[in-house]
Amino acid sequence: MDFKKYREDFNILKENKIIYFDNAASSLKPRQVIEGMNQYYENYPVNIHRGIHKLSMKASIIFEETREKVASFINCNPDEVVFSQNSTDAINLVMYSLYNSDYFKKDDEIIISILEHHANLVPWLFLSKKLGLKLKFVDIKEDFTLDLEDFKEKLSEKTKLVAITHVSNTTGTVLPIKKIISLSKKYGCLTLIDASQSVPHMRIDFKDLDCDFLCFTGHKMLGPTGIGCLISKKENLEKFQAFKFGGDMIKNVSTTEFSTNNVPYKFEAGTPNISGVFGLSSAIDYLTSIGLDNIYKQDKIFLRYALEKIKDIKNIELFNPLDENLQGPILLFRLKGIDSSDLSAILDDMSNIATRAGVHCAEPIVTRFDKNGLSRASFYFYNTFEEIDKFISSLKAVDEKINK
Ligand SMILES: Cc1ncc(COP(=O)(O)O)c(C=O)c1O
């Protein structure tokens, strides 16, 4: 499949200004997504769900059609799609909603993994401290894969929530979420999957996974910033209390009472990010037109190529499973003798290569490997073998200079 043709849709790539290997942080946005967003501002720049006039009706239709598009993209029902700002917002929504519903009792337990992004760690840490819950971390094995035995040992009658990432944004580890969800179900606890790093790269089937909650974020999947989704089983949206209160999430209001709107609107208070939803719609169209299975295959090809080439660099240490079936297209590494921030700056200055440095919003795991942080390069379908070659030769040049 010719992936190079897609580069034409990305202005930054078209002009060859940059080698973009920071895709795990945020993807680039194709022209179609920018046009999708602009379509809102140019043609229907009004509020939704409120006006009876044509403009509002049209904007509302596109907004709700996008909900249906998300539902078929992720295989759930449209009323199980809640638009959020991003994954962080979606996880906070679940956390506050469970809190408002008195779901947890003191000494209940929450299980997450040591690989979590802060977005799926800090909300649960906050809640644990507030309510006297126990937050347990499933560890990884020496090969950077999840220790499923450790998970089984930690799971018990006391577990009320298992909140786990699908793909780590640092080690790239793909977690065995189907197994985790089915084991969790035996104890009747809720399950939340942070799919921020998987939805842009592979087909995700909410019904098949059978988890309670799943979230993802638009800006990592070609979409705009400020838009994401919480996918939740309808029964949970109905059962649990709202998180934010105000317009659109209510049915009736008096000076003494209010009743909440039907789901999912109960969880969408206030004017949403309408242009973001329009942009997300275009992003889903774009990804679907390429095919998630094709993207997944291309990720593997790039990963295999990069893993093979990086072996040539003497003083590189990798912190990944090093198995394309157990890992997303992410390299987490250290080059001996240089701080990750300095290396990132040099790669940028020397070769226009954008990488990420530091603790990657996953401080517990990254500082375990190196208290000063690590370097990360992450690929997407619009990258090229030539870009990987340039990355490798640049790393080699830095290595030869500092480690001679
Ligand atoms: C695994 C994972 N979860 C959550 C997030 C948070 O995404 P956002 O900042 O869009 O909420 C990220 C972003 O890097 C991530 O990689």
Tab-separated table of C-alpha atoms and ligand atoms in Angstrom:
chain	number	residue	atom	x	y	z
A	1	MET	CA	0.000	0.000	0.000
A	2	ASP	CA	1.291	3.451	-0.910
A	3	PHE	CA	1.307	5.441	2.307
A	4	LYS	CA	3.483	8.219	0.946
A	5	LYS	CA	0.550	9.720	-0.954
A	6	TYR	CA	-1.078	10.684	2.352
A	7	ARG	CA	1.792	13.056	3.088
A	8	GLU	CA	0.261	15.421	0.538
A	9	ASP	CA	-2.575	16.043	2.996
A	10	PHE	CA	-0.248	17.265	5.744
A	11	ASN	CA	1.107	20.704	5.005
A	12	ILE	CA	4.068	20.347	7.312
A	13	LEU	CA	5.127	17.082	5.687
A	14	LYS	CA	4.461	18.247	2.157
A	15	GLU	CA	7.052	20.941	2.518
A	16	ASN	CA	9.417	18.461	4.207
A	17	LYS	CA	9.939	20.841	7.038
A	18	ILE	CA	10.108	18.238	9.709
A	19	ILE	CA	10.559	14.576	10.568
A	20	TYR	CA	7.756	14.083	13.017
A	21	PHE	CA	8.373	11.280	15.497
A	22	ASP	CA	6.269	12.617	18.359
A	23	ASN	CA	3.051	10.946	17.296
A	24	ALA	CA	2.382	9.365	20.697
A	25	ALA	CA	2.079	12.910	22.081
A	26	SER	CA	-0.152	14.182	19.276
A	27	SER	CA	-0.580	13.299	15.635
A	28	LEU	CA	-0.391	15.791	12.790
A	29	LYS	CA	-3.684	16.962	11.320
A	30	PRO	CA	-4.543	16.516	7.637
A	31	ARG	CA	-6.118	19.261	5.540
A	32	GLN	CA	-9.463	17.415	5.617
A	33	VAL	CA	-9.685	17.741	9.396
A	34	ILE	CA	-8.891	21.446	9.305
A	35	GLU	CA	-11.554	21.858	6.608
A	36	GLY	CA	-14.003	19.868	8.733
A	37	MET	CA	-13.501	22.228	11.652
A	38	ASN	CA	-13.711	25.283	9.438
A	39	GLN	CA	-16.942	23.978	7.965
A	40	TYR	CA	-18.517	24.599	11.357
A	41	TYR	CA	-17.127	28.098	11.737
A	42	GLU	CA	-17.886	29.107	8.155
A	43	ASN	CA	-21.291	27.537	7.654
A	44	TYR	CA	-23.018	26.823	10.971
A	45	PRO	CA	-21.250	28.858	13.688
A	46	VAL	CA	-24.122	28.594	16.145
A	47	ASN	CA	-25.136	26.580	19.169
A	48	ILE	CA	-26.621	23.104	18.914
A	49	HIS	CA	-29.624	21.372	20.526
A	50	ARG	CA	-31.201	24.736	21.360
A	51	GLY	CA	-32.250	26.766	18.323
A	52	ILE	CA	-35.218	25.914	16.145
A	53	HIS	CA	-33.733	27.893	13.254
A	54	LYS	CA	-32.180	26.123	10.271
A	55	LEU	CA	-28.559	26.860	11.146
A	56	SER	CA	-28.818	25.364	14.610
A	57	MET	CA	-30.757	22.385	13.294
A	58	LYS	CA	-28.108	21.686	10.653
A	59	ALA	CA	-25.237	22.007	13.157
A	60	SER	CA	-27.131	19.712	15.559
A	61	ILE	CA	-27.630	17.124	12.825
A	62	ILE	CA	-23.917	17.024	11.962
A	63	PHE	CA	-23.055	16.868	15.664
A	64	GLU	CA	-25.376	13.908	16.243
A	65	GLU	CA	-24.317	12.214	13.004
A	66	THR	CA	-20.778	12.328	14.363
A	67	ARG	CA	-21.960	10.552	17.499
A	68	GLU	CA	-23.314	7.815	15.222
A	69	LYS	CA	-20.041	7.777	13.292
A	70	VAL	CA	-18.042	7.343	16.511
A	71	ALA	CA	-20.421	4.559	17.534
A	72	SER	CA	-19.879	2.596	14.346
A	73	PHE	CA	-16.118	3.341	14.426
A	74	ILE	CA	-15.781	1.861	17.922
A	75	ASN	CA	-18.740	-0.559	17.770
A	76	CYS	CA	-21.064	0.739	20.456
A	77	ASN	CA	-24.492	2.377	20.449
A	78	PRO	CA	-24.737	6.119	19.765
A	79	ASP	CA	-26.224	6.755	23.218
A	80	GLU	CA	-23.090	5.218	24.712
A	81	VAL	CA	-20.883	7.991	23.256
A	82	VAL	CA	-20.189	10.966	25.514
A	83	PHE	CA	-18.156	13.774	23.967
A	84	SER	CA	-15.423	14.962	26.315
A	85	GLN	CA	-12.505	17.346	25.971
A	86	ASN	CA	-9.941	14.541	25.809
A	87	SER	CA	-9.050	11.298	27.605
A	88	THR	CA	-8.104	13.119	30.798
A	89	ASP	CA	-11.520	14.749	30.888
A	90	ALA	CA	-13.245	11.419	30.183
A	91	ILE	CA	-11.421	9.669	33.040
A	92	ASN	CA	-12.161	12.565	35.401
A	93	LEU	CA	-15.800	12.326	34.332
A	94	VAL	CA	-15.885	8.668	35.399
A	95	MET	CA	-14.025	9.407	38.622
A	96	TYR	CA	-16.337	12.261	39.698
A	97	SER	CA	-19.423	10.443	38.541
A	98	LEU	CA	-18.548	7.417	40.701
A	99	TYR	CA	-17.699	9.753	43.566
A	100	ASN	CA	-21.021	11.589	43.249
A	101	SER	CA	-22.788	8.209	43.199
A	102	ASP	CA	-21.098	6.971	46.428
A	103	TYR	CA	-19.926	3.952	44.453
A	104	PHE	CA	-16.823	3.416	46.604
A	105	LYS	CA	-16.695	2.654	50.336
A	106	LYS	CA	-13.643	3.085	52.561
A	107	ASP	CA	-11.033	0.309	52.071
A	108	ASP	CA	-12.366	-0.595	48.609
A	109	GLU	CA	-9.602	-1.169	46.086
A	110	ILE	CA	-8.785	0.221	42.660
A	111	ILE	CA	-6.275	-1.515	40.399
A	112	ILE	CA	-4.296	0.312	37.740
A	113	SER	CA	-0.946	-0.542	36.174
A	114	ILE	CA	2.460	0.967	36.788
A	115	LEU	CA	2.480	1.939	33.093
A	116	GLU	CA	-0.392	4.443	33.351
A	117	HIS	CA	-0.223	7.933	31.937
A	118	HIS	CA	-0.895	10.498	34.697
A	119	ALA	CA	-4.394	10.899	33.203
A	120	ASN	CA	-5.282	7.424	34.450
A	121	LEU	CA	-3.298	7.640	37.662
A	122	VAL	CA	-3.755	11.029	39.321
A	123	PRO	CA	-7.610	10.963	39.341
A	124	TRP	CA	-7.531	7.579	41.126
A	125	LEU	CA	-4.771	8.693	43.488
A	126	PHE	CA	-6.840	11.762	44.365
A	127	LEU	CA	-9.970	9.691	44.964
A	128	SER	CA	-8.105	7.072	46.982
A	129	LYS	CA	-6.754	9.723	49.310
A	130	LYS	CA	-10.128	11.420	49.609
A	131	LEU	CA	-12.127	8.266	50.396
A	132	GLY	CA	-9.525	6.029	52.050
A	133	LEU	CA	-9.367	3.555	49.155
A	134	LYS	CA	-6.391	1.383	48.313
A	135	LEU	CA	-4.771	2.044	44.945
A	136	LYS	CA	-2.863	-0.988	43.672
A	137	PHE	CA	-0.400	-0.981	40.790
A	138	VAL	CA	0.082	-4.035	38.596
A	139	ASP	CA	3.752	-4.327	37.796
A	140	ILE	CA	5.562	-5.223	34.600
A	141	LYS	CA	8.013	-8.040	33.983
A	142	GLU	CA	11.645	-7.629	32.996
A	143	ASP	CA	10.670	-7.736	29.341
A	144	PHE	CA	8.393	-4.672	29.851
A	145	THR	CA	5.174	-6.653	29.381
A	146	LEU	CA	2.469	-6.638	32.029
A	147	ASP	CA	2.782	-9.180	34.825
A	148	LEU	CA	-0.593	-10.885	34.557
A	149	GLU	CA	0.157	-13.094	37.565
A	150	ASP	CA	0.679	-9.959	39.636
A	151	PHE	CA	-2.699	-8.689	38.399
A	152	LYS	CA	-4.397	-11.957	39.399
A	153	GLU	CA	-2.846	-11.736	42.871
A	154	LYS	CA	-4.021	-8.161	43.342
A	155	LEU	CA	-7.551	-8.751	42.098
A	156	SER	CA	-9.965	-9.659	44.905
A	157	GLU	CA	-13.465	-9.218	46.314
A	158	LYS	CA	-12.301	-5.797	47.479
A	159	THR	CA	-11.556	-4.596	43.933
A	160	LYS	CA	-14.238	-2.178	42.745
A	161	LEU	CA	-12.528	-0.769	39.670
A	162	VAL	CA	-9.816	-1.881	37.265
A	163	ALA	CA	-8.617	1.057	35.149
A	164	ILE	CA	-5.915	0.071	32.681
A	165	THR	CA	-4.260	1.473	29.609
A	166	HIS	CA	-4.468	-0.526	26.397
A	167	VAL	CA	-1.112	0.596	25.007
A	168	SER	CA	1.528	2.300	27.126
A	169	ASN	CA	2.643	5.727	25.915
A	170	THR	CA	6.174	5.006	27.180
A	171	THR	CA	7.234	1.388	26.717
A	172	GLY	CA	4.634	0.923	23.970
A	173	THR	CA	3.535	-2.288	25.717
A	174	VAL	CA	0.210	-3.680	24.534
A	175	LEU	CA	-1.637	-4.866	27.611
A	176	PRO	CA	-3.771	-8.038	27.527
A	177	ILE	CA	-6.971	-6.075	28.096
A	178	LYS	CA	-9.424	-8.780	27.035
A	179	LYS	CA	-7.976	-11.110	29.643
A	180	ILE	CA	-7.914	-8.311	32.246
A	181	ILE	CA	-11.546	-7.431	31.567
A	182	SER	CA	-12.757	-11.031	31.738
A	183	LEU	CA	-10.823	-11.713	34.979
A	184	SER	CA	-12.182	-8.471	36.501
A	185	LYS	CA	-15.730	-9.452	35.628
A	186	LYS	CA	-15.471	-12.533	37.809
A	187	TYR	CA	-15.236	-10.157	40.760
A	188	GLY	CA	-18.017	-7.919	39.483
A	189	CYS	CA	-15.892	-4.769	39.414
A	190	LEU	CA	-16.074	-1.950	36.900
A	191	THR	CA	-13.489	-1.818	34.121
A	192	LEU	CA	-12.100	1.219	32.347
A	193	ILE	CA	-9.771	1.058	29.359
A	194	ASP	CA	-7.611	4.027	28.431
A	195	ALA	CA	-7.435	3.526	24.670
A	196	SER	CA	-5.675	6.833	23.904
A	197	GLN	CA	-2.708	5.086	22.279
A	198	SER	CA	-4.622	2.277	20.597
A	199	VAL	CA	-7.633	3.894	18.900
A	200	PRO	CA	-5.398	5.812	16.418
A	201	HIS	CA	-3.557	2.621	15.464
A	202	MET	CA	-5.883	-0.385	15.512
A	203	ARG	CA	-9.488	-1.464	15.304
A	204	ILE	CA	-11.192	-1.326	18.689
A	205	ASP	CA	-14.466	-3.085	19.335
A	206	PHE	CA	-16.196	-1.861	22.479
A	207	LYS	CA	-18.884	-4.536	22.440
A	208	ASP	CA	-16.391	-7.309	21.992
A	209	LEU	CA	-14.140	-5.984	24.765
A	210	ASP	CA	-17.159	-5.797	27.052
A	211	CYS	CA	-15.582	-3.239	29.405
A	212	ASP	CA	-17.631	-0.621	31.251
A	213	PHE	CA	-15.785	2.482	30.089
A	214	LEU	CA	-13.302	3.248	27.332
A	215	CYS	CA	-11.786	6.597	26.433
A	216	PHE	CA	-9.763	8.145	23.642
A	217	THR	CA	-8.595	11.567	22.581
A	218	GLY	CA	-9.057	13.277	19.222
A	219	HIS	CA	-5.674	14.925	18.807
A	220	LYS	CA	-3.752	11.633	18.724
A	221	MET	CA	-5.940	10.282	15.886
A	222	LEU	CA	-5.577	13.150	13.371
A	223	GLY	CA	-8.367	15.126	15.047
A	224	PRO	CA	-8.382	18.517	16.733
A	225	THR	CA	-7.328	19.212	20.295
A	226	GLY	CA	-10.051	19.678	22.896
A	227	ILE	CA	-12.243	16.807	21.771
A	228	GLY	CA	-12.322	13.215	22.958
A	229	CYS	CA	-14.796	10.515	23.860
A	230	LEU	CA	-15.926	8.484	26.780
A	231	ILE	CA	-17.607	5.312	25.624
A	232	SER	CA	-19.699	3.824	28.397
A	233	LYS	CA	-22.233	1.056	28.707
A	234	LYS	CA	-25.625	2.718	28.728
A	235	GLU	CA	-26.609	1.109	32.028
A	236	ASN	CA	-23.665	2.895	33.704
A	237	LEU	CA	-24.583	6.260	32.225
A	238	GLU	CA	-28.116	5.738	33.506
A	239	LYS	CA	-27.090	4.440	36.923
A	240	PHE	CA	-24.352	6.888	37.877
A	241	GLN	CA	-24.714	10.557	38.759
A	242	ALA	CA	-23.710	13.382	36.455
A	243	PHE	CA	-20.331	15.030	36.859
A	244	LYS	CA	-20.890	18.556	35.543
A	245	PHE	CA	-24.124	20.463	36.076
A	246	GLY	CA	-25.773	23.180	33.981
A	247	GLY	CA	-27.405	23.653	30.603
A	248	ASP	CA	-28.207	20.763	28.240
A	249	MET	CA	-27.668	18.061	30.879
A	250	ILE	CA	-31.081	18.712	32.462
A	251	LYS	CA	-34.685	17.892	31.594
A	252	ASN	CA	-36.551	20.189	33.995
A	253	VAL	CA	-35.392	22.737	36.516
A	254	SER	CA	-37.271	24.589	39.268
A	255	THR	CA	-35.863	26.685	42.063
A	256	THR	CA	-35.794	23.602	44.285
A	257	GLU	CA	-35.285	20.602	41.987
A	258	PHE	CA	-33.802	19.458	38.699
A	259	SER	CA	-34.104	16.294	36.690
A	260	THR	CA	-31.326	15.079	34.430
A	261	ASN	CA	-31.535	14.659	30.676
A	262	ASN	CA	-31.478	11.306	28.891
A	263	VAL	CA	-28.093	9.710	28.363
A	264	PRO	CA	-25.609	10.577	27.008
A	265	TYR	CA	-26.693	14.254	27.280
A	266	LYS	CA	-26.781	13.951	31.060
A	267	PHE	CA	-22.969	13.947	30.847
A	268	GLU	CA	-22.573	16.812	28.354
A	269	ALA	CA	-23.210	19.997	30.305
A	270	GLY	CA	-22.791	23.357	28.594
A	271	THR	CA	-21.948	24.262	25.015
A	272	PRO	CA	-19.649	21.531	23.689
A	273	ASN	CA	-16.641	21.800	21.400
A	274	ILE	CA	-18.779	21.760	18.251
A	275	SER	CA	-15.994	22.496	15.782
A	276	GLY	CA	-13.956	19.794	17.521
A	277	VAL	CA	-16.731	17.297	16.903
A	278	PHE	CA	-16.850	18.344	13.225
A	279	GLY	CA	-13.072	17.855	13.034
A	280	LEU	CA	-13.292	14.479	14.778
A	281	SER	CA	-15.855	13.417	12.210
A	282	SER	CA	-13.390	14.213	9.406
A	283	ALA	CA	-10.587	12.422	11.277
A	284	ILE	CA	-12.683	9.261	11.543
A	285	ASP	CA	-13.519	9.500	7.831
A	286	TYR	CA	-9.828	9.858	7.043
A	287	LEU	CA	-8.727	6.921	9.206
A	288	THR	CA	-11.557	4.776	7.889
A	289	SER	CA	-10.662	5.559	4.293
A	290	ILE	CA	-7.107	4.301	4.876
A	291	GLY	CA	-8.340	1.396	6.997
A	292	LEU	CA	-7.253	0.798	10.590
A	293	ASP	CA	-5.984	-2.658	9.649
A	294	ASN	CA	-3.685	-1.106	7.056
A	295	ILE	CA	-2.444	1.459	9.559
A	296	TYR	CA	-1.812	-1.323	12.078
A	297	LYS	CA	0.227	-3.274	9.516
A	298	GLN	CA	2.235	-0.214	8.534
A	299	ASP	CA	3.008	0.538	12.189
A	300	LYS	CA	4.457	-2.952	12.510
A	301	ILE	CA	6.560	-2.542	9.377
A	302	PHE	CA	8.038	0.730	10.647
A	303	LEU	CA	8.571	-0.678	14.116
A	304	ARG	CA	10.354	-3.775	12.804
A	305	TYR	CA	12.527	-1.634	10.545
A	306	ALA	CA	13.434	0.813	13.321
A	307	LEU	CA	14.162	-1.961	15.845
A	308	GLU	CA	16.474	-3.638	13.364
A	309	LYS	CA	18.317	-0.423	12.458
A	310	ILE	CA	18.689	0.898	15.983
A	311	LYS	CA	20.748	-2.187	16.866
A	312	ASP	CA	23.596	-0.580	14.915
A	313	ILE	CA	23.953	2.141	17.511
A	314	LYS	CA	26.327	0.990	20.173
A	315	ASN	CA	25.295	2.982	23.192
A	316	ILE	CA	21.524	2.856	22.922
A	317	GLU	CA	19.442	1.120	25.541
A	318	LEU	CA	15.800	0.359	24.735
A	319	PHE	CA	12.947	0.096	27.228
A	320	ASN	CA	10.389	-1.777	25.108
A	321	PRO	CA	9.173	-5.374	24.746
A	322	LEU	CA	11.064	-5.479	21.386
A	323	ASP	CA	8.347	-7.641	19.900
A	324	GLU	CA	6.058	-6.092	17.313
A	325	ASN	CA	3.138	-8.200	18.550
A	326	LEU	CA	3.501	-6.939	22.091
A	327	GLN	CA	4.327	-3.339	21.286
A	328	GLY	CA	2.918	-0.261	19.591
A	329	PRO	CA	5.087	1.926	17.281
A	330	ILE	CA	7.015	3.571	20.109
A	331	LEU	CA	10.727	3.465	20.969
A	332	LEU	CA	11.669	4.490	24.501
A	333	PHE	CA	15.425	4.790	24.779
A	334	ARG	CA	18.521	6.218	26.410
A	335	LEU	CA	21.697	7.188	24.645
A	336	LYS	CA	24.606	6.785	27.021
A	337	GLY	CA	26.238	10.016	28.141
A	338	ILE	CA	23.518	12.482	27.212
A	339	ASP	CA	20.385	13.745	28.908
A	340	SER	CA	17.140	13.027	26.999
A	341	SER	CA	16.250	16.728	26.746
A	342	ASP	CA	19.668	17.569	25.298
A	343	LEU	CA	19.370	14.715	22.812
A	344	SER	CA	15.904	15.835	21.742
A	345	ALA	CA	17.167	19.394	21.228
A	346	ILE	CA	20.160	18.180	19.203
A	347	LEU	CA	18.009	15.974	16.962
A	348	ASP	CA	15.706	18.912	16.385
A	349	ASP	CA	18.532	21.388	15.633
A	350	MET	CA	20.662	19.015	13.624
A	351	SER	CA	18.096	17.104	11.575
A	352	ASN	CA	14.680	18.654	12.177
A	353	ILE	CA	13.574	15.500	13.973
A	354	ALA	CA	10.824	15.963	16.565
A	355	THR	CA	11.104	13.468	19.432
A	356	ARG	CA	9.986	13.653	23.033
A	357	ALA	CA	12.145	13.738	26.160
A	358	GLY	CA	11.572	13.509	29.900
A	359	VAL	CA	9.065	11.505	31.925
A	360	HIS	CA	6.271	11.498	29.324
A	361	CYS	CA	3.453	12.123	31.840
A	362	ALA	CA	4.224	8.697	33.294
A	363	GLU	CA	6.653	9.619	36.019
A	364	PRO	CA	6.452	6.465	38.190
A	365	ILE	CA	7.527	4.127	35.400
A	366	VAL	CA	9.968	6.364	33.534
A	367	THR	CA	11.846	7.472	36.661
A	368	ARG	CA	12.179	3.819	37.629
A	369	PHE	CA	14.252	3.406	34.463
A	370	ASP	CA	16.053	6.748	34.707
A	371	LYS	CA	15.363	9.499	37.203
A	372	ASN	CA	16.286	12.115	34.589
A	373	GLY	CA	13.864	10.819	31.998
A	374	LEU	CA	14.214	9.054	28.650
A	375	SER	CA	13.898	9.758	24.928
A	376	ARG	CA	10.926	8.632	22.850
A	377	ALA	CA	10.350	8.307	19.117
A	378	SER	CA	6.881	7.308	17.939
A	379	PHE	CA	5.692	6.602	14.408
A	380	TYR	CA	2.511	6.931	12.377
A	381	PHE	CA	1.487	5.883	8.888
A	382	TYR	CA	2.687	9.125	7.244
A	383	ASN	CA	6.290	8.553	8.321
A	384	THR	CA	8.769	6.998	5.888
A	385	PHE	CA	11.691	4.594	5.891
A	386	GLU	CA	13.923	7.487	4.774
A	387	GLU	CA	12.896	9.404	7.888
A	388	ILE	CA	13.781	6.442	10.080
A	389	ASP	CA	17.152	6.180	8.283
A	390	LYS	CA	17.813	9.852	8.958
A	391	PHE	CA	16.851	9.393	12.610
A	392	ILE	CA	19.235	6.439	12.952
A	393	SER	CA	22.128	8.186	11.218
A	394	SER	CA	21.590	11.293	13.369
A	395	LEU	CA	21.596	9.204	16.555
A	396	LYS	CA	24.730	7.454	15.359
A	397	ALA	CA	26.453	10.775	14.741
A	398	VAL	CA	25.576	11.989	18.240
A	399	ASP	CA	26.719	8.675	19.741
A	400	GLU	CA	30.041	8.814	17.922
A	401	LYS	CA	30.619	12.364	19.059
A	402	ILE	CA	29.842	11.936	22.747
A	403	ASN	CA	30.932	8.344	23.312
A	404	LYS	CA	34.157	8.248	21.256
B	1	LIG	C1	-2.053	6.476	27.373
B	1	LIG	C2	-2.517	7.893	27.481
B	1	LIG	N1	-3.571	8.185	28.246
B	1	LIG	C3	-4.052	9.423	28.369
B	1	LIG	C4	-3.458	10.480	27.724
B	1	LIG	C5	-4.013	11.840	27.911
B	1	LIG	O1	-4.501	12.376	26.731
B	1	LIG	P1	-5.132	13.844	26.762
B	1	LIG	O2	-4.023	14.746	27.239
B	1	LIG	O3	-5.519	14.114	25.369
B	1	LIG	O4	-6.243	13.806	27.728
B	1	LIG	C6	-2.339	10.233	26.920
B	1	LIG	C7	-1.629	11.342	26.255
B	1	LIG	O5	-0.438	11.287	26.026
B	1	LIG	C8	-1.854	8.908	26.793
B	1	LIG	O6	-0.796	8.625	26.041
